[in-house]
GROMACS .gro file of C-alpha atoms in nm:
model
  321
    1MET     CA    1  21.693   0.765   6.342
    2THR     CA    2  21.465   0.467   6.390
    3GLN     CA    3  21.120   0.523   6.244
    4LYS     CA    4  20.867   0.584   6.521
    5ARG     CA    5  20.499   0.513   6.495
    6PHE     CA    6  20.285   0.825   6.505
    7LEU     CA    7  20.126   0.731   6.837
    8SER     CA    8  20.461   0.729   7.016
    9ALA     CA    9  20.626   1.034   6.859
   10THR     CA   10  20.655   1.370   7.033
   11PRO     CA   11  20.522   1.691   6.874
   12SER     CA   12  20.871   1.807   6.772
   13GLU     CA   13  20.947   1.468   6.621
   14LEU     CA   14  20.622   1.471   6.425
   15THR     CA   15  20.661   1.824   6.290
   16ALA     CA   16  21.018   1.745   6.178
   17MET     CA   17  20.920   1.431   5.983
   18SER     CA   18  20.935   1.420   5.605
   19PRO     CA   19  20.623   1.321   5.409
   20THR     CA   20  20.749   0.963   5.367
   21GLU     CA   21  20.828   0.937   5.738
   22LEU     CA   22  20.483   1.067   5.830
   23LEU     CA   23  20.316   0.809   5.604
   24SER     CA   24  20.517   0.529   5.764
   25ALA     CA   25  20.434   0.660   6.111
   26ILE     CA   26  20.063   0.659   6.027
   27ARG     CA   27  20.079   0.310   5.877
   28MET     CA   28  20.245   0.177   6.192
   29SER     CA   29  19.972   0.314   6.420
   30GLU     CA   30  19.707   0.051   6.347
   31GLY     CA   31  19.412   0.270   6.261
   32ARG     CA   32  19.441   0.505   6.559
   33ILE     CA   33  19.517   0.840   6.394
   34ILE     CA   34  19.271   1.131   6.394
   35ARG     CA   35  19.280   1.420   6.149
   36ALA     CA   36  19.054   1.710   6.244
   37ALA     CA   37  18.956   2.018   6.047
   38ALA     CA   38  19.028   2.369   6.171
   39ARG     CA   39  18.906   2.635   5.933
   40ILE     CA   40  19.118   2.945   5.881
   41ARG     CA   41  18.862   3.174   5.719
   42GLY     CA   42  18.612   3.284   5.979
   43ALA     CA   43  18.583   3.309   6.354
   44ASN     CA   44  18.761   3.090   6.607
   45LEU     CA   45  18.529   2.882   6.824
   46VAL     CA   46  18.698   3.009   7.143
   47ASP     CA   47  18.842   3.358   7.177
   48HIS     CA   48  19.218   3.402   7.220
   49VAL     CA   49  19.297   3.058   7.077
   50THR     CA   50  19.304   2.943   6.715
   51ASN     CA   51  19.086   2.663   6.584
   52ALA     CA   52  19.404   2.468   6.504
   53GLU     CA   53  19.527   2.486   6.863
   54LEU     CA   54  19.184   2.392   6.993
   55VAL     CA   55  19.148   2.068   6.796
   56ALA     CA   56  19.507   1.975   6.880
   57ALA     CA   57  19.436   2.024   7.251
   58PHE     CA   58  19.144   1.779   7.236
   59GLY     CA   59  19.341   1.500   7.073
   60ALA     CA   60  19.377   1.557   6.698
   61ASP     CA   61  19.697   1.404   6.560
   62ILE     CA   62  19.690   1.587   6.227
   63VAL     CA   63  19.526   1.927   6.184
   64ASN     CA   64  19.371   2.007   5.848
   65ILE     CA   65  19.388   2.387   5.829
   66ASP     CA   66  19.091   2.416   5.599
   67THR     CA   67  19.073   2.722   5.366
   68TYR     CA   68  19.441   2.801   5.430
   69ASP     CA   69  19.594   2.973   5.128
   70PRO     CA   70  19.968   2.892   5.111
   71PHE     CA   71  20.024   3.197   4.892
   72ASN     CA   72  19.848   3.435   5.132
   73PRO     CA   73  19.910   3.272   5.469
   74TYR     CA   74  19.748   3.388   5.789
   75ILE     CA   75  19.601   3.230   6.101
   76PRO     CA   76  19.345   3.454   6.275
   77GLY     CA   77  19.388   3.476   6.650
   78TRP     CA   78  19.764   3.517   6.660
   79ALA     CA   79  19.929   3.858   6.655
   80SER     CA   80  20.081   3.928   6.315
   81LYS     CA   81  20.457   3.965   6.304
   82ASP     CA   82  20.395   4.314   6.169
   83PRO     CA   83  20.144   4.470   6.415
   84ALA     CA   84  20.022   4.709   6.146
   85ARG     CA   85  19.863   4.414   5.966
   86ASP     CA   86  19.624   4.365   6.259
   87GLU     CA   87  19.491   4.719   6.288
   88GLU     CA   88  19.195   4.676   6.053
   89THR     CA   89  19.078   4.337   6.182
   90GLU     CA   90  19.131   4.434   6.546
   91GLN     CA   91  18.904   4.735   6.495
   92SER     CA   92  18.639   4.561   6.285
   93VAL     CA   93  18.608   4.210   6.434
   94GLN     CA   94  18.835   4.233   6.742
   95ILE     CA   95  19.079   3.968   6.630
   96PRO     CA   96  19.438   3.985   6.504
   97LEU     CA   97  19.491   3.854   6.150
   98GLY     CA   98  19.795   3.640   6.224
   99GLN     CA   99  20.008   3.715   5.918
  100GLY     CA  100  20.378   3.652   5.872
  101TYR     CA  101  20.409   3.290   5.984
  102THR     CA  102  20.548   3.020   5.758
  103PHE     CA  103  20.367   2.689   5.724
  104GLN     CA  104  20.636   2.514   5.928
  105GLU     CA  105  20.617   2.778   6.202
  106ILE     CA  106  20.241   2.725   6.232
  107SER     CA  107  20.296   2.350   6.251
  108GLU     CA  108  20.556   2.383   6.526
  109ILE     CA  109  20.350   2.629   6.733
  110VAL     CA  110  20.041   2.408   6.710
  111GLY     CA  111  20.259   2.103   6.772
  112ARG     CA  112  20.103   1.888   6.499
  113PRO     CA  113  20.164   1.793   6.139
  114LEU     CA  114  19.932   1.999   5.922
  115SER     CA  115  19.746   1.934   5.599
  116ILE     CA  116  19.574   2.176   5.365
  117LEU     CA  117  19.268   2.135   5.143
  118MET     CA  118  19.260   2.220   4.773
  119PHE     CA  119  18.969   2.190   4.532
  120ALA     CA  120  19.019   2.031   4.192
  121CYS     CA  121  18.806   2.096   3.885
  122ASN     CA  122  18.817   2.054   3.510
  123PRO     CA  123  19.061   2.292   3.335
  124GLU     CA  124  18.778   2.486   3.175
  125ASP     CA  125  18.623   2.549   3.519
  126VAL     CA  126  18.934   2.683   3.696
  127GLU     CA  127  18.852   3.053   3.660
  128ARG     CA  128  18.496   3.009   3.783
  129THR     CA  129  18.607   2.794   4.077
  130GLU     CA  130  18.871   3.051   4.171
  131GLN     CA  131  18.597   3.311   4.203
  132VAL     CA  132  18.427   3.092   4.463
  133TYR     CA  133  18.723   2.962   4.666
  134GLY     CA  134  19.011   3.198   4.581
  135LYS     CA  135  19.307   3.124   4.357
  136GLY     CA  136  19.534   2.975   4.619
  137ILE     CA  137  19.289   2.700   4.713
  138VAL     CA  138  19.207   2.577   4.361
  139ALA     CA  139  19.433   2.284   4.276
  140THR     CA  140  19.663   2.305   3.979
  141ALA     CA  141  19.988   2.113   3.946
  142ALA     CA  142  20.189   2.437   3.956
  143ARG     CA  143  20.018   2.555   4.276
  144MET     CA  144  20.053   2.220   4.451
  145ILE     CA  145  20.423   2.205   4.364
  146ALA     CA  146  20.471   2.565   4.478
  147ALA     CA  147  20.287   2.488   4.804
  148ARG     CA  148  20.534   2.208   4.873
  149ARG     CA  149  20.821   2.450   4.815
  150LEU     CA  150  20.660   2.671   5.080
  151GLY     CA  151  20.671   2.388   5.334
  152VAL     CA  152  20.336   2.211   5.288
  153LYS     CA  153  20.387   1.836   5.335
  154HIS     CA  154  20.029   1.705   5.303
  155ILE     CA  155  19.774   1.823   5.047
  156CYS     CA  156  19.421   1.688   5.048
  157VAL     CA  157  19.242   1.733   4.715
  158SER     CA  158  18.865   1.720   4.686
  159GLY     CA  159  18.613   1.814   4.422
  160TRP     CA  160  18.416   1.701   4.121
  161ALA     CA  161  18.581   1.669   3.784
  162ARG     CA  162  18.638   1.424   3.500
  163LEU     CA  163  18.856   1.128   3.593
  164GLU     CA  164  19.130   1.234   3.352
  165SER     CA  165  19.142   1.582   3.506
  166PHE     CA  166  19.230   1.429   3.843
  167THR     CA  167  19.478   1.174   3.713
  168GLU     CA  168  19.660   1.430   3.498
  169LEU     CA  169  19.686   1.659   3.802
  170PHE     CA  170  19.818   1.388   4.035
  171THR     CA  171  20.060   1.250   3.775
  172ALA     CA  172  20.209   1.593   3.707
  173VAL     CA  173  20.264   1.657   4.078
  174ARG     CA  174  20.427   1.319   4.131
  175GLN     CA  175  20.656   1.360   3.831
  176GLU     CA  176  20.792   1.682   3.979
  177LEU     CA  177  20.799   1.597   4.350
  178GLY     CA  178  20.839   1.221   4.362
  179ASP     CA  179  20.750   1.094   4.709
  180ASP     CA  180  20.815   1.431   4.874
  181LEU     CA  181  20.446   1.508   4.936
  182ILE     CA  182  20.157   1.328   5.102
  183LEU     CA  183  19.885   1.337   4.841
  184GLN     CA  184  19.532   1.264   4.959
  185PHE     CA  185  19.205   1.254   4.770
  186ASN     CA  186  18.885   1.301   4.972
  187ARG     CA  187  18.525   1.260   4.872
  188PRO     CA  188  18.353   1.195   5.206
  189HIS     CA  189  18.015   1.351   5.140
  190GLY     CA  190  17.790   1.479   4.867
  191PRO     CA  191  17.815   1.840   4.750
  192GLY     CA  192  17.789   1.807   4.376
  193ILE     CA  193  17.612   1.472   4.396
  194LEU     CA  194  17.311   1.616   4.216
  195ASN     CA  195  17.523   1.596   3.903
  196GLN     CA  196  17.562   1.222   3.949
  197LYS     CA  197  17.274   1.012   3.815
  198ALA     CA  198  17.346   0.726   4.054
  199GLY     CA  199  17.333   0.954   4.360
  200PHE     CA  200  17.516   0.855   4.677
  201LYS     CA  201  17.568   0.501   4.546
  202GLU     CA  202  17.847   0.625   4.321
  203LEU     CA  203  17.985   0.902   4.535
  204ILE     CA  204  18.320   0.753   4.441
  205THR     CA  205  18.375   0.457   4.210
  206GLU     CA  206  18.619   0.169   4.216
  207GLU     CA  207  18.762   0.292   3.885
  208GLU     CA  208  18.832   0.632   4.037
  209ILE     CA  209  19.000   0.484   4.346
  210VAL     CA  210  19.231   0.260   4.143
  211SER     CA  211  19.312   0.539   3.896
  212PHE     CA  212  19.387   0.792   4.170
  213ILE     CA  213  19.625   0.556   4.350
  214GLN     CA  214  19.800   0.459   4.026
  215ALA     CA  215  19.847   0.831   3.957
  216GLY     CA  216  20.023   0.878   4.291
  217VAL     CA  217  19.763   0.929   4.563
  218ASN     CA  218  19.879   0.801   4.905
  219ILE     CA  219  19.550   0.833   5.098
  220VAL     CA  220  19.193   0.797   4.976
  221GLY     CA  221  18.914   0.945   5.187
  222ILE     CA  222  18.561   0.805   5.184
  223PRO     CA  223  18.259   0.841   5.417
  224ALA     CA  224  18.268   0.665   5.752
  225PRO     CA  225  17.994   0.406   5.810
  226GLY     CA  226  17.670   0.574   5.907
  227SER     CA  227  17.775   0.919   5.790
  228LEU     CA  228  17.610   0.913   5.447
  229PRO     CA  229  17.293   0.737   5.324
  230GLY     CA  230  17.370   0.382   5.210
  231TRP     CA  231  17.727   0.379   5.336
  232ASP     CA  232  17.713   0.098   5.589
  233LEU     CA  233  17.994  -0.110   5.738
  234ALA     CA  234  17.999  -0.363   5.453
  235LYS     CA  235  18.015  -0.099   5.180
  236CYS     CA  236  18.289   0.097   5.355
  237LYS     CA  237  18.494  -0.216   5.422
  238HIS     CA  238  18.470  -0.314   5.056
  239TYR     CA  239  18.621   0.017   4.950
  240VAL     CA  240  18.884   0.014   5.226
  241ASP     CA  241  18.995  -0.334   5.118
  242LEU     CA  242  19.030  -0.207   4.761
  243ILE     CA  243  19.234   0.094   4.875
  244HIS     CA  244  19.465  -0.131   5.077
  245GLU     CA  245  19.502  -0.378   4.792
  246GLN     CA  246  19.627  -0.091   4.577
  247GLY     CA  247  19.887   0.001   4.840
  248ALA     CA  248  19.732   0.322   4.975
  249LEU     CA  249  19.594   0.425   5.313
  250ALA     CA  250  19.224   0.470   5.382
  251SER     CA  251  19.075   0.771   5.558
  252LEU     CA  252  18.715   0.740   5.678
  253GLY     CA  253  18.549   1.071   5.743
  254VAL     CA  254  18.260   1.233   5.922
  255HIS     CA  255  18.174   1.546   5.723
  256THR     CA  256  17.796   1.555   5.748
  257SER     CA  257  17.762   1.771   6.062
  258GLN     CA  258  17.758   1.451   6.269
  259GLU     CA  259  18.090   1.574   6.404
  260GLY     CA  260  17.856   1.783   6.620
  261ALA     CA  261  17.625   1.495   6.716
  262PHE     CA  262  17.583   1.336   7.059
  263PRO     CA  263  17.899   1.160   7.183
  264GLN     CA  264  17.731   0.818   7.165
  265THR     CA  265  17.673   0.866   6.790
  266VAL     CA  266  18.032   0.969   6.730
  267GLU     CA  267  18.166   0.677   6.933
  268GLN     CA  268  17.954   0.433   6.731
  269ILE     CA  269  18.077   0.574   6.401
  270ALA     CA  270  18.435   0.557   6.532
  271LEU     CA  271  18.413   0.186   6.610
  272TYR     CA  272  18.246   0.109   6.276
  273ALA     CA  273  18.520   0.302   6.095
  274LYS     CA  274  18.785   0.105   6.280
  275MET     CA  275  18.608  -0.223   6.197
  276ALA     CA  276  18.604  -0.118   5.833
  277GLY     CA  277  18.982  -0.083   5.842
  278ALA     CA  278  19.041   0.293   5.859
  279ASP     CA  279  19.404   0.403   5.883
  280ILE     CA  280  19.299   0.762   5.951
  281HIS     CA  281  18.979   0.894   6.104
  282ASP     CA  282  18.877   1.228   5.958
  283LEU     CA  283  18.655   1.475   6.144
  284GLY     CA  284  18.511   1.766   5.946
  285ASP     CA  285  18.457   2.128   6.037
  286SER     CA  286  18.085   2.140   6.120
  287GLY     CA  287  18.058   2.086   6.492
  288TYR     CA  288  17.859   2.403   6.549
  289ASN     CA  289  17.919   2.598   6.231
  290GLU     CA  290  18.170   2.544   5.953
  291GLN     CA  291  18.481   2.598   6.165
  292VAL     CA  292  18.578   2.292   6.372
  293PRO     CA  293  18.428   1.965   6.494
  294ASP     CA  294  18.288   1.973   6.844
  295PRO     CA  295  18.615   1.953   7.043
  296LEU     CA  296  18.459   1.714   7.293
  297ASN     CA  297  18.373   1.480   7.008
  298ILE     CA  298  18.739   1.463   6.910
  299PHE     CA  299  18.800   1.341   7.264
  300HIS     CA  300  18.513   1.090   7.255
  301TYR     CA  301  18.619   0.962   6.914
  302SER     CA  302  18.974   0.921   7.037
  303MET     CA  303  18.865   0.735   7.348
  304ALA     CA  304  18.663   0.493   7.134
  305ILE     CA  305  18.945   0.399   6.896
  306ARG     CA  306  19.250   0.412   7.125
  307GLY     CA  307  19.152   0.452   7.490
  308ARG     CA  308  19.284   0.672   7.769
  309ARG     CA  309  19.654   0.598   7.725
  310HIS     CA  310  19.695   0.739   7.376
  311THR     CA  311  19.422   1.001   7.414
  312TYR     CA  312  19.571   1.157   7.724
  313ARG     CA  313  19.923   1.140   7.585
  314ARG     CA  314  19.832   1.327   7.269
  315MET     CA  315  19.633   1.588   7.459
  316ALA     CA  316  19.890   1.645   7.735
  317MET     CA  317  20.230   1.623   7.568
  318SER     CA  318  20.402   1.961   7.549
  319VAL     CA  319  20.466   2.103   7.203
  320ARG     CA  320  20.823   2.173   7.321
  321ARG     CA  321  20.902   1.803   7.352
   0.00000   0.00000   0.00000
């Protein structure tokens, strides 16, 4: 089959693509791909529809199902395949738990390629980090490899650790899986920055970017212009150029609650991110609370970077096509 660009592919074509095909499809789309967060843990923004379905309906191309545990999968809002699993949550918070679906089934029902988020840390901090996030979300090579075996095609790793901890992790995953996984590293905002003497200036360094890509990272995520103090168009473009020179894709993200700002703000950030050279535009989960971006801002962002034609197509195309 001839490789299609992401913008032109149908939902069923996208969800059937391999990791390498998805990367090529993104690369061919000229900086017009939106990845939006949809948190699993917690309430859905709108009743009777999941956060993942909601962001897809408003134009997201890739849905990052944030806090999804591939080893304990569920998607609140859908009826579980075993109705008994929903009894407790239906009675306590009036929502079905949504257990029993494979990763690929969730992707096909939502009609979008999905990514998951994992947090990396130094080996000596794994147990403590697991207590905060849960075991399935803390990145180890074994867990990332196992997640791929369970159908996950795109893992986004974030966190604060020594450079060698990241590179050893990425190298081990690549040695086992080869190109059969989209591996992304994101550091788009500043939790943990208090540990960095240079502050926001060195949120991520050139040495880290080069080392991550050499260790097998396909996509590097940094702040979008105007989303973090000091990160203007020139600074972002400098880092994007470096990422591209190393052969990877650049994701520019809004993860500072500006995903819930006025539409004019979001549209301005969108155009700056495109000018900086973004291959992917990343919208975080804090539109109202930490669940999803403001759905209308996905629409406004999309209109700014790709106009009505591609926005309406992505919103309207049936997941059965």
